[in-house]
Amino acid sequence: MKLNRILALMYMDFLIFFRVKWKLAEIFFFPIITVLIWGLFSVFMQRFAVEAGLIVVIMNLFWSFAHVSQTSTNIAMLEDVWSGSFKQLFVSGITKSEYIIARLIFSSFVAILILSIISIMAYYIFNITLLAENFFTFLELISITLIASMALSVIIASLIISWGKEYGFLAWTILQIFILLSAPFYTVDVLPQTIQYISYVMPYTNVFETTRNLITTGFVDSTVILKGFIIAVLYLFLSFPLYNFAFNRARKNGVLVRLN
Amino acid sequence: MPAIEIRKISKKFKVYGNEFYALKDVSIDIKEGEIFSLIGPNGSGKTTLINIILGLLIPDTGYVKILGKRVEDESSLEKMNFVSPEERFHWVLSANDTLNIMGKIYGLDRATRKKRITGLVELFGLGNVLNRRFDGLSTGEKMRLALAKALLNEPQILLLDEPTLGLDPDISIKIREEIKRINKSYGTTILLTSHYMKEVEQLADRVAFIKNGKIVQVGKTNMIRKKGQSLEEYFVEKVEEG
Ligand SMILES: Nc1ncnc2c1ncn2[C@@H]1O[C@H](COP(=O)(O)OP(=O)(O)OP(=O)(O)O)[C@@H](O)[C@H]1O
Ligand SMILES: [Mg+2]
């Protein structure tokens, strides 16, 4: 692992970030519009149930954050594939770990930047003060979400490397399934019995549960947060061997060369 | 010790259930400081062999050593560089960005990077396209940029996969002269594949003819062909042989 290579890749992502216009749209436009729509919805909902409006806005904050952090990593890789520079980078001595770690770090910066913007918007425009009032819990939940999203992006990278570039669409689709199963706007027991078991091991379930409880009861169960941490960290620990395995297999069956 | 030691490499691919050999029992020693050319018809396995040398593809059997070190050792890549017309850089990056990013990847400090980039930009006449986006460069400019990138880490071994494909004769001539010069002045070992037999005749010390993944013949460029036979005639004869 060499720092100069990781920094060089991050520098490349940085330059690309400001020049590919749809990236700015993807990363800033959607999260901001999302907060505006659901923020207005929460204002409207105040006439009926304040909690429902809050739940929708705050869940969408987490969702946007997870989305930016996961897709940025995977799209950076896909752009290397689309532009034909994938092979170029790998023959320069960059190792597979350096390659993904640089992207994970850069995406985290971007995701944290956008999260700050939309949280501040939610606070000042829609007067959503809950997160500021429970700042430490918020930080814990954000860390879990970030770790889980990193793990997902490593898993998705592994799938694209295993199956080839026509599976690039996984970069912007899989997350929705994970969110669906992590029960954002509903409790786990709303789901069919068998799906509930899957739901319990989903990386975002405990984040969403803590947030809902905080909004509806004002109470934070630290064991749920701890469980969330453990599951997210486990995902991350398991994602790297999968990535290594996928990479080595792609080197054997020729998919890696065909990625270019 | 050979610069590149290729031993008993076999590689099968399976595409849509069909299995076939891309390389079969290939062994070659490429000596330090020589220009070695791999020639053979389309699909004979030249690029596949280069991919194996670069560690992008793992062979089914056999191994490759770079200056005595197995290619699985990722540090072997630090001594090599590679050029092919298929290589691209990100479309929004300028030539200058690309060279800087690659320089950083190679671990060159600011001063060295600046010095080498300035020298290479001059050498390959890239001065007036330095701030253009990659997707705005012409084929020849892209290739010259790729060559500049390839010399940035002062490699001991240079792999050139069809470096003059699709280029104007005048640029090709310049690039050939440059290849020769790099080899002469720095003793850089060069593995070259090409479909231009004149180029191979002019540059290569030794040649290997590869067909259907097998090395058919290896020898000094002047010795493998019959007296009075051009390399082009030799190529056609080999392709038509059994
Ligand atoms: N990653 C891959 N997966 C499947 N098949 C492959 C792969 N790479 C190469 N092949 C096949 O292996 C054979 C050798 O290909 P290769 O690209 O090495 O030929 P080549 O000698 O470089 O040809 P050309 O002169 O056209 O560049 C071809 O039949 C090709 O289709
Ligand atoms: Mg080829």
Coordinates of C-alpha atoms and ligand atoms in Angstrom, one line a residue:
Chain A
M1 CA 0.0 0.0 0.0
K2 CA 1.5 3.3 -1.1
L3 CA 0.1 6.7 -0.1
N4 CA 1.3 8.5 -3.2
R5 CA -0.8 6.2 -5.4
I6 CA -3.9 6.6 -3.3
L7 CA -3.5 10.4 -3.3
A8 CA -2.9 10.4 -7.0
L9 CA -6.1 8.6 -7.6
M10 CA -8.0 11.0 -5.3
Y11 CA -6.4 13.9 -7.2
M12 CA -7.7 12.4 -10.4
D13 CA -11.2 12.0 -9.0
F14 CA -11.1 15.5 -7.7
L15 CA -10.3 16.9 -11.2
I16 CA -12.9 14.7 -12.8
F17 CA -15.5 15.7 -10.2
F18 CA -15.6 19.3 -11.3
R19 CA -15.5 18.7 -15.0
V20 CA -18.1 16.0 -15.5
K21 CA -21.2 18.1 -15.3
W22 CA -23.7 15.3 -14.6
K23 CA -21.7 14.4 -11.6
L24 CA -22.4 17.7 -10.0
A25 CA -26.1 17.2 -10.9
E26 CA -26.2 13.7 -9.6
I27 CA -24.5 14.5 -6.3
F28 CA -26.0 17.9 -5.5
F29 CA -29.2 18.2 -7.4
F30 CA -31.0 15.0 -6.3
P31 CA -30.2 15.3 -2.6
I32 CA -31.2 18.9 -2.5
I33 CA -34.4 18.4 -4.4
T34 CA -35.2 15.4 -2.2
V35 CA -34.9 17.5 1.0
L36 CA -37.0 20.3 -0.5
I37 CA -39.8 17.9 -1.5
W38 CA -39.9 16.0 1.7
G39 CA -39.2 19.1 3.8
L40 CA -42.3 20.7 2.3
F41 CA -44.2 17.5 2.9
S42 CA -43.2 17.7 6.6
V43 CA -44.5 21.2 6.8
F44 CA -47.8 20.1 5.3
M45 CA -47.9 17.0 7.6
Q46 CA -47.6 19.2 10.7
R47 CA -51.4 19.6 10.5
F48 CA -51.8 15.8 10.9
A49 CA -48.9 14.1 12.5
V50 CA -45.6 15.9 13.0
E51 CA -43.7 12.6 13.4
A52 CA -44.6 11.2 9.9
G53 CA -43.2 14.3 8.2
L54 CA -40.0 14.2 10.3
I55 CA -39.5 10.5 9.6
V56 CA -39.8 11.0 5.9
V57 CA -37.3 13.9 5.8
I58 CA -34.7 12.4 8.1
M59 CA -34.8 9.0 6.4
N60 CA -34.3 10.7 3.1
L61 CA -31.3 12.5 4.5
F62 CA -29.7 9.1 5.4
W63 CA -30.8 7.6 2.0
S64 CA -29.2 10.5 0.0
F65 CA -26.1 10.2 2.1
A66 CA -25.9 6.4 1.5
H67 CA -26.6 6.9 -2.2
V68 CA -23.9 9.5 -2.8
S69 CA -21.3 7.6 -0.8
Q70 CA -22.0 4.3 -2.5
T71 CA -22.6 5.4 -6.1
S72 CA -19.6 7.8 -6.2
T73 CA -17.2 4.9 -5.6
N74 CA -18.8 2.6 -8.1
I75 CA -19.3 5.3 -10.8
A76 CA -15.6 6.3 -10.5
M77 CA -14.7 2.7 -11.3
L78 CA -17.2 2.5 -14.1
E79 CA -15.8 5.7 -15.6
D80 CA -12.4 4.1 -15.7
V81 CA -14.0 1.2 -17.6
W82 CA -16.0 3.5 -20.0
S83 CA -13.1 5.7 -20.7
G84 CA -10.7 2.8 -21.3
S85 CA -8.3 3.9 -18.6
F86 CA -8.9 1.0 -16.3
K87 CA -6.1 -1.1 -17.7
Q88 CA -3.9 2.0 -17.9
L89 CA -4.2 2.4 -14.1
F90 CA -3.6 -1.2 -13.2
V91 CA -0.5 -1.5 -15.3
S92 CA 0.9 1.6 -13.5
G93 CA 1.5 -0.5 -10.4
I94 CA -1.7 0.5 -8.5
T95 CA -2.8 -2.4 -6.5
K96 CA -6.4 -3.5 -6.2
S97 CA -6.7 -2.4 -2.6
E98 CA -5.2 1.1 -3.3
Y99 CA -7.6 1.4 -6.2
I100 CA -10.7 0.9 -4.2
I101 CA -9.5 2.6 -1.0
A102 CA -8.7 5.8 -2.8
R103 CA -12.3 5.8 -4.2
L104 CA -13.8 5.0 -0.8
I105 CA -12.0 8.0 0.8
F106 CA -12.9 10.4 -1.9
S107 CA -16.5 9.4 -2.0
S108 CA -16.8 9.8 1.8
F109 CA -15.5 13.4 1.5
V110 CA -18.1 14.1 -1.1
A111 CA -20.9 12.4 0.8
I112 CA -20.1 14.2 4.0
L113 CA -20.0 17.5 2.1
I114 CA -23.5 16.9 0.7
L115 CA -24.9 15.6 3.9
S116 CA -23.7 18.8 5.7
I117 CA -25.5 20.9 3.0
I118 CA -28.8 19.1 3.2
S119 CA -28.8 18.8 7.0
I120 CA -28.2 22.6 7.3
M121 CA -31.0 23.1 4.7
A122 CA -33.4 20.9 6.8
Y123 CA -32.5 22.8 9.9
Y124 CA -32.9 26.3 8.6
I125 CA -35.5 26.0 6.0
F126 CA -37.8 23.4 7.6
N127 CA -36.8 23.9 11.2
I128 CA -35.8 20.3 11.7
T129 CA -33.8 20.6 14.9
L130 CA -34.0 17.0 16.0
L131 CA -30.6 16.0 14.6
A132 CA -28.8 19.0 16.1
E133 CA -30.4 18.3 19.4
N134 CA -29.2 14.7 19.3
F135 CA -25.9 15.5 17.6
F136 CA -23.9 12.6 19.1
T137 CA -26.5 10.0 18.1
F138 CA -26.7 11.5 14.7
L139 CA -22.9 11.2 14.3
E140 CA -23.1 7.5 15.4
L141 CA -25.9 6.8 12.9
I142 CA -24.0 8.6 10.1
S143 CA -20.9 6.6 10.8
I144 CA -22.8 3.3 10.6
T145 CA -24.4 4.5 7.3
L146 CA -21.0 5.4 5.9
I147 CA -19.4 2.1 6.8
A148 CA -22.3 0.2 5.4
S149 CA -22.3 2.2 2.2
M150 CA -18.6 1.6 1.8
A151 CA -19.1 -2.1 2.2
L152 CA -21.9 -2.1 -0.3
S153 CA -19.8 -0.2 -2.9
V154 CA -17.0 -2.8 -2.4
I155 CA -19.5 -5.6 -2.9
I156 CA -21.0 -4.0 -6.0
A157 CA -17.4 -3.4 -7.4
S158 CA -16.8 -7.1 -6.9
L159 CA -19.9 -8.0 -8.8
I160 CA -19.1 -5.8 -11.7
I161 CA -15.5 -7.2 -11.8
S162 CA -16.9 -10.7 -11.7
W163 CA -19.7 -10.4 -14.3
G164 CA -18.3 -7.7 -16.6
K165 CA -19.2 -4.2 -17.6
E166 CA -22.7 -5.0 -18.7
Y167 CA -23.5 -5.2 -15.0
G168 CA -22.5 -1.6 -14.4
F169 CA -26.2 -0.8 -13.8
L170 CA -25.8 -2.4 -10.4
A171 CA -24.0 0.7 -9.3
W172 CA -27.2 2.7 -9.1
T173 CA -29.8 -0.1 -8.5
I174 CA -28.8 -2.4 -5.7
L175 CA -28.9 0.2 -3.0
Q176 CA -32.7 0.6 -3.4
I177 CA -33.2 -3.1 -2.5
F178 CA -31.0 -2.8 0.6
I179 CA -33.0 0.3 1.7
L180 CA -36.3 -1.4 1.0
L181 CA -35.3 -4.4 3.1
S182 CA -33.8 -2.1 5.9
A183 CA -37.3 -0.8 6.6
P184 CA -36.9 2.9 6.4
F185 CA -40.5 4.3 6.6
Y186 CA -42.0 1.3 8.4
T187 CA -41.1 -1.1 11.1
V188 CA -39.6 -4.5 10.3
D189 CA -42.7 -6.3 11.4
V190 CA -44.6 -4.8 8.5
L191 CA -42.6 -7.1 6.3
P192 CA -43.5 -10.8 5.6
Q193 CA -42.1 -13.2 8.2
T194 CA -39.3 -14.7 6.1
I195 CA -38.2 -11.2 4.8
Q196 CA -38.0 -10.1 8.4
Y197 CA -35.0 -12.4 9.0
I198 CA -33.2 -10.8 6.0
S199 CA -34.2 -7.4 7.3
Y200 CA -32.5 -8.0 10.6
V201 CA -29.1 -8.4 9.0
M202 CA -29.5 -5.5 6.6
P203 CA -26.9 -2.8 7.2
Y204 CA -29.3 0.1 7.5
T205 CA -32.1 -1.5 9.6
N206 CA -30.7 -0.4 13.0
V207 CA -30.0 3.1 11.8
F208 CA -33.6 3.5 10.6
E209 CA -35.0 1.9 13.7
T210 CA -33.1 4.2 16.0
T211 CA -34.1 7.2 14.0
R212 CA -37.8 6.3 14.1
N213 CA -37.7 5.6 17.8
L214 CA -35.9 8.9 18.4
I215 CA -38.6 10.8 16.5
T216 CA -41.6 9.0 18.0
T217 CA -40.5 8.3 21.6
G218 CA -37.4 10.5 22.0
F219 CA -35.6 7.5 23.3
V220 CA -32.3 6.0 22.0
D221 CA -31.5 2.4 22.6
S222 CA -27.8 2.1 22.6
T223 CA -27.9 -1.7 22.0
V224 CA -29.6 -1.1 18.7
I225 CA -26.9 1.3 17.7
L226 CA -24.2 -1.1 18.8
K227 CA -25.9 -3.9 16.7
G228 CA -25.9 -1.5 13.8
F229 CA -22.2 -0.9 14.2
I230 CA -21.4 -4.5 14.4
I231 CA -23.4 -5.4 11.3
A232 CA -21.9 -2.6 9.2
V233 CA -18.4 -3.4 10.3
L234 CA -19.0 -7.1 9.5
Y235 CA -20.2 -6.1 6.0
L236 CA -17.0 -4.1 5.5
F237 CA -14.8 -7.0 6.7
L238 CA -16.5 -9.5 4.4
S239 CA -16.6 -7.2 1.4
F240 CA -12.8 -7.0 1.0
P241 CA -12.1 -10.8 0.7
L242 CA -15.0 -10.9 -1.8
Y243 CA -13.4 -8.1 -3.8
N244 CA -10.0 -9.8 -3.7
F245 CA -11.6 -13.1 -4.8
A246 CA -13.5 -11.4 -7.6
F247 CA -10.4 -9.6 -8.8
N248 CA -8.3 -12.7 -8.9
R249 CA -11.0 -14.7 -10.6
A250 CA -11.4 -12.0 -13.2
R251 CA -7.6 -12.1 -13.8
K252 CA -7.9 -15.9 -14.5
N253 CA -11.0 -15.9 -16.7
G254 CA -10.1 -12.8 -18.7
V255 CA -13.0 -10.6 -17.6
L256 CA -10.5 -8.1 -16.1
V257 CA -9.0 -7.5 -19.6
R258 CA -12.4 -7.4 -21.2
L259 CA -13.5 -4.6 -18.7
N260 CA -11.5 -2.1 -20.7
Chain B
M1 CA 19.2 -13.2 -16.2
P2 CA 16.7 -12.4 -19.0
A3 CA 14.7 -9.2 -18.7
I4 CA 11.5 -11.1 -19.4
E5 CA 11.4 -14.8 -18.8
I6 CA 8.3 -16.5 -20.2
R7 CA 8.0 -20.1 -19.3
K8 CA 5.6 -22.7 -20.5
I9 CA 2.6 -20.3 -20.6
S10 CA -0.7 -21.8 -21.6
K11 CA -4.0 -19.9 -21.5
K12 CA -7.4 -21.1 -22.3
F13 CA -10.5 -18.9 -22.6
K14 CA -14.1 -19.9 -22.3
V15 CA -16.6 -17.7 -24.0
Y16 CA -20.2 -18.7 -24.2
G17 CA -19.3 -22.3 -23.4
N18 CA -16.6 -22.6 -26.0
E19 CA -13.2 -23.3 -24.8
F20 CA -10.1 -22.5 -26.8
Y21 CA -6.4 -22.0 -26.3
A22 CA -5.2 -18.4 -26.7
L23 CA -1.6 -19.5 -25.8
K24 CA -0.1 -22.9 -25.8
D25 CA 3.1 -23.8 -24.1
V26 CA 4.9 -20.5 -24.9
S27 CA 8.4 -20.0 -23.6
I28 CA 10.6 -17.0 -24.6
D29 CA 13.6 -15.3 -23.0
I30 CA 13.9 -11.6 -23.8
K31 CA 17.3 -10.4 -23.1
E32 CA 18.1 -7.2 -21.3
G33 CA 18.6 -4.3 -23.7
E34 CA 17.2 -6.0 -26.8
I35 CA 14.3 -5.1 -29.0
F36 CA 12.2 -8.2 -29.4
S37 CA 9.3 -8.4 -31.7
L38 CA 6.3 -10.7 -31.6
I39 CA 4.6 -11.1 -34.9
G40 CA 1.8 -13.2 -36.1
P41 CA -1.7 -13.0 -37.6
N42 CA -4.7 -11.4 -35.9
G43 CA -6.0 -13.4 -32.9
S44 CA -2.7 -15.4 -32.6
G45 CA -2.3 -14.4 -28.9
K46 CA 0.2 -11.4 -28.9
T47 CA -2.0 -9.1 -26.8
T48 CA -2.9 -12.0 -24.5
L49 CA 0.8 -12.7 -23.8
I50 CA 1.4 -9.0 -23.1
N51 CA -1.6 -9.0 -20.7
I52 CA 0.0 -11.9 -18.9
I53 CA 3.3 -10.1 -18.6
L54 CA 1.4 -7.1 -17.2
G55 CA -0.2 -9.3 -14.6
L56 CA -3.7 -8.5 -15.8
L57 CA -4.2 -12.1 -16.8
I58 CA -3.1 -15.2 -14.9
P59 CA -2.0 -18.1 -17.1
D60 CA -3.4 -21.6 -16.6
T61 CA 0.2 -23.0 -16.5
G62 CA 3.7 -21.5 -16.5
Y63 CA 5.0 -18.2 -15.2
V64 CA 6.6 -14.9 -16.2
K65 CA 9.5 -13.3 -14.4
I66 CA 10.5 -9.7 -14.8
L67 CA 14.2 -9.2 -14.0
G68 CA 14.1 -12.3 -11.9
K69 CA 10.8 -11.4 -10.1
R70 CA 7.5 -13.1 -10.6
V71 CA 4.9 -10.8 -12.1
E72 CA 2.5 -11.7 -9.2
D73 CA 4.8 -9.5 -7.2
E74 CA 3.1 -6.1 -8.0
S75 CA 6.4 -4.2 -7.6
S76 CA 7.6 -5.7 -10.9
L77 CA 5.2 -3.3 -12.6
E78 CA 7.3 -0.4 -11.4
K79 CA 10.1 -1.3 -13.7
M80 CA 7.8 -1.6 -16.8
N81 CA 5.6 0.5 -18.9
F82 CA 3.1 -0.2 -21.6
V83 CA 1.6 1.5 -24.7
S84 CA -1.2 0.3 -26.9
P85 CA -3.6 2.2 -29.2
E86 CA -6.5 0.8 -27.1
E87 CA -5.3 2.6 -24.0
R88 CA -7.2 5.7 -23.1
F89 CA -7.4 8.3 -20.4
H90 CA -10.5 9.9 -18.9
W91 CA -12.2 12.0 -21.6
V92 CA -12.4 15.2 -19.5
L93 CA -8.7 15.2 -18.4
S94 CA -6.2 17.3 -20.3
A95 CA -2.9 15.9 -21.5
N96 CA -1.2 17.8 -18.8
D97 CA -3.5 16.5 -16.1
T98 CA -3.0 13.0 -17.3
L99 CA 0.8 13.3 -17.2
N100 CA 0.7 14.8 -13.8
I101 CA -1.6 12.1 -12.4
M102 CA 0.5 9.4 -13.8
G103 CA 3.7 11.1 -12.5
K104 CA 2.1 11.1 -9.0
I105 CA 1.1 7.5 -9.3
Y106 CA 4.8 6.7 -10.2
G107 CA 5.8 8.5 -7.0
L108 CA 7.8 11.3 -8.7
D109 CA 8.3 14.4 -6.6
R110 CA 7.1 17.7 -7.8
A111 CA 10.5 18.8 -9.3
T112 CA 11.2 15.5 -11.0
R113 CA 7.7 15.4 -12.4
K114 CA 8.0 18.8 -13.8
K115 CA 11.4 18.2 -15.3
R116 CA 10.4 14.9 -16.9
I117 CA 7.1 16.1 -18.2
T118 CA 8.7 19.2 -19.8
G119 CA 11.2 17.0 -21.5
L120 CA 8.7 14.5 -22.8
V121 CA 6.3 17.2 -24.0
E122 CA 9.0 18.7 -26.0
L123 CA 10.2 15.3 -27.3
F124 CA 6.8 14.3 -28.6
G125 CA 5.7 17.8 -29.7
L126 CA 2.8 17.9 -27.3
G127 CA 3.3 21.5 -26.3
N128 CA 0.2 23.0 -28.0
V129 CA -2.2 20.2 -27.0
L130 CA -1.2 20.2 -23.4
N131 CA -4.4 21.8 -22.2
R132 CA -6.8 20.0 -24.5
R133 CA -9.2 17.4 -23.3
F134 CA -8.3 13.8 -24.1
D135 CA -11.4 13.3 -26.2
G136 CA -10.3 16.3 -28.3
L137 CA -7.0 14.8 -29.3
S138 CA -6.3 13.2 -32.6
T139 CA -5.2 9.6 -32.9
G140 CA -1.6 10.6 -33.4
E141 CA -1.7 13.0 -30.4
K142 CA -3.3 10.3 -28.2
M143 CA -0.5 7.9 -29.2
R144 CA 2.2 10.5 -28.5
L145 CA 0.7 11.2 -25.1
A146 CA 0.6 7.5 -24.4
L147 CA 4.3 7.3 -25.3
A148 CA 5.1 10.2 -23.1
K149 CA 3.3 8.6 -20.2
A150 CA 5.2 5.4 -20.9
L151 CA 8.6 7.1 -20.4
L152 CA 7.6 9.0 -17.4
N153 CA 8.8 6.3 -14.9
E154 CA 12.0 5.7 -17.0
P155 CA 11.1 2.0 -17.3
Q156 CA 13.7 -0.7 -17.8
I157 CA 11.2 -2.6 -19.9
L158 CA 8.8 -1.2 -22.4
L159 CA 5.9 -3.2 -23.9
L160 CA 4.6 -1.7 -27.1
D161 CA 1.5 -3.3 -28.5
E162 CA 1.2 -2.0 -32.1
P163 CA 2.5 1.5 -31.2
T164 CA 2.2 2.9 -34.7
L165 CA -1.3 1.6 -35.6
G166 CA -3.3 4.1 -37.5
L167 CA -0.6 6.8 -37.5
D168 CA 0.6 9.0 -40.4
P169 CA 3.9 7.8 -42.0
D170 CA 5.8 10.9 -40.7
I171 CA 4.7 10.3 -37.1
S172 CA 5.4 6.6 -37.4
I173 CA 8.9 7.3 -38.5
K174 CA 9.5 9.7 -35.6
I175 CA 8.1 7.2 -33.2
R176 CA 10.3 4.4 -34.6
E177 CA 13.3 6.6 -34.3
E178 CA 12.4 7.4 -30.8
I179 CA 12.0 3.7 -29.9
K180 CA 15.4 3.0 -31.3
R181 CA 16.9 6.0 -29.5
I182 CA 15.4 5.0 -26.1
N183 CA 16.7 1.5 -26.6
K184 CA 20.2 2.7 -27.5
S185 CA 20.6 5.5 -24.9
Y186 CA 19.1 3.8 -21.9
G187 CA 19.4 0.2 -22.7
T188 CA 15.7 -0.2 -22.3
T189 CA 14.4 -3.7 -23.2
I190 CA 11.5 -3.5 -25.6
L191 CA 8.9 -6.0 -26.5
L192 CA 7.1 -4.9 -29.7
T193 CA 4.1 -6.3 -31.5
S194 CA 3.4 -4.8 -34.9
H195 CA 1.6 -5.6 -38.2
Y196 CA 4.1 -3.4 -40.1
M197 CA 6.9 -5.7 -41.2
K198 CA 9.1 -2.8 -42.3
E199 CA 8.9 -1.5 -38.7
V200 CA 9.9 -4.9 -37.3
E201 CA 12.7 -5.3 -39.8
Q202 CA 14.0 -1.8 -38.9
L203 CA 13.8 -2.1 -35.1
A204 CA 13.9 -5.7 -33.9
D205 CA 17.0 -7.6 -32.9
R206 CA 15.0 -10.8 -32.7
V207 CA 11.6 -11.9 -33.8
A208 CA 9.2 -14.6 -32.7
F209 CA 6.5 -15.8 -35.0
I210 CA 3.3 -16.8 -33.2
K211 CA 0.4 -18.6 -34.7
N212 CA -2.7 -20.0 -33.0
G213 CA -1.2 -19.4 -29.6
K214 CA 2.0 -21.3 -30.4
I215 CA 5.5 -20.0 -31.0
V216 CA 6.4 -21.3 -34.4
Q217 CA 9.9 -19.8 -34.7
V218 CA 12.3 -17.5 -32.8
G219 CA 15.4 -16.0 -34.2
K220 CA 17.5 -13.0 -35.2
T221 CA 15.5 -10.8 -37.5
N222 CA 18.0 -11.4 -40.3
M223 CA 18.4 -15.1 -39.7
I224 CA 14.9 -16.5 -39.5
R225 CA 13.9 -15.6 -43.1
K226 CA 15.5 -17.0 -46.2
K227 CA 18.1 -15.1 -48.2
G228 CA 16.6 -12.3 -50.2
Q229 CA 13.2 -12.8 -48.5
S230 CA 11.6 -9.8 -47.0
L231 CA 10.0 -10.1 -43.6
E232 CA 6.6 -9.6 -45.2
E233 CA 7.2 -12.5 -47.5
Y234 CA 8.3 -14.6 -44.5
F235 CA 5.1 -13.6 -42.6
V236 CA 2.9 -14.7 -45.5
E237 CA 4.8 -17.9 -46.0
K238 CA 4.4 -18.7 -42.2
V239 CA 0.7 -18.0 -42.2
E240 CA 0.1 -20.2 -45.2
E241 CA 2.2 -23.1 -43.9
G242 CA 0.2 -26.1 -42.6
Ligands
LIG1 N1 -10.2 -11.6 -22.2 C1 -10.5 -12.5 -23.2 N2 -11.5 -13.3 -23.1 C2 -11.8 -14.2 -24.0 N3 -11.1 -14.3 -25.1 C3 -10.1 -13.6 -25.3 C4 -9.7 -12.6 -24.4 N4 -8.6 -12.0 -24.8 C5 -8.3 -12.5 -26.0 N5 -9.2 -13.5 -26.3 C6 -9.1 -14.3 -27.5 O1 -7.8 -14.9 -27.6 C7 -7.3 -14.9 -28.9 C8 -6.0 -14.2 -28.9 O2 -6.3 -12.8 -28.8 P1 -5.2 -11.7 -28.8 O3 -5.8 -10.4 -28.6 O4 -4.1 -12.1 -27.9 O5 -4.6 -11.7 -30.3 P2 -3.6 -10.8 -31.0 O6 -2.5 -11.6 -31.5 O7 -3.2 -9.7 -30.2 O8 -4.4 -10.2 -32.3 P3 -4.3 -8.8 -33.0 O9 -3.2 -8.9 -34.0 O10 -5.6 -8.8 -33.7 O11 -4.2 -7.8 -32.0 C9 -8.4 -14.3 -29.8 O12 -9.1 -15.4 -30.3 C10 -9.2 -13.5 -28.8 O13 -10.6 -13.5 -29.2
MG2 MG -3.4 -7.5 -30.2

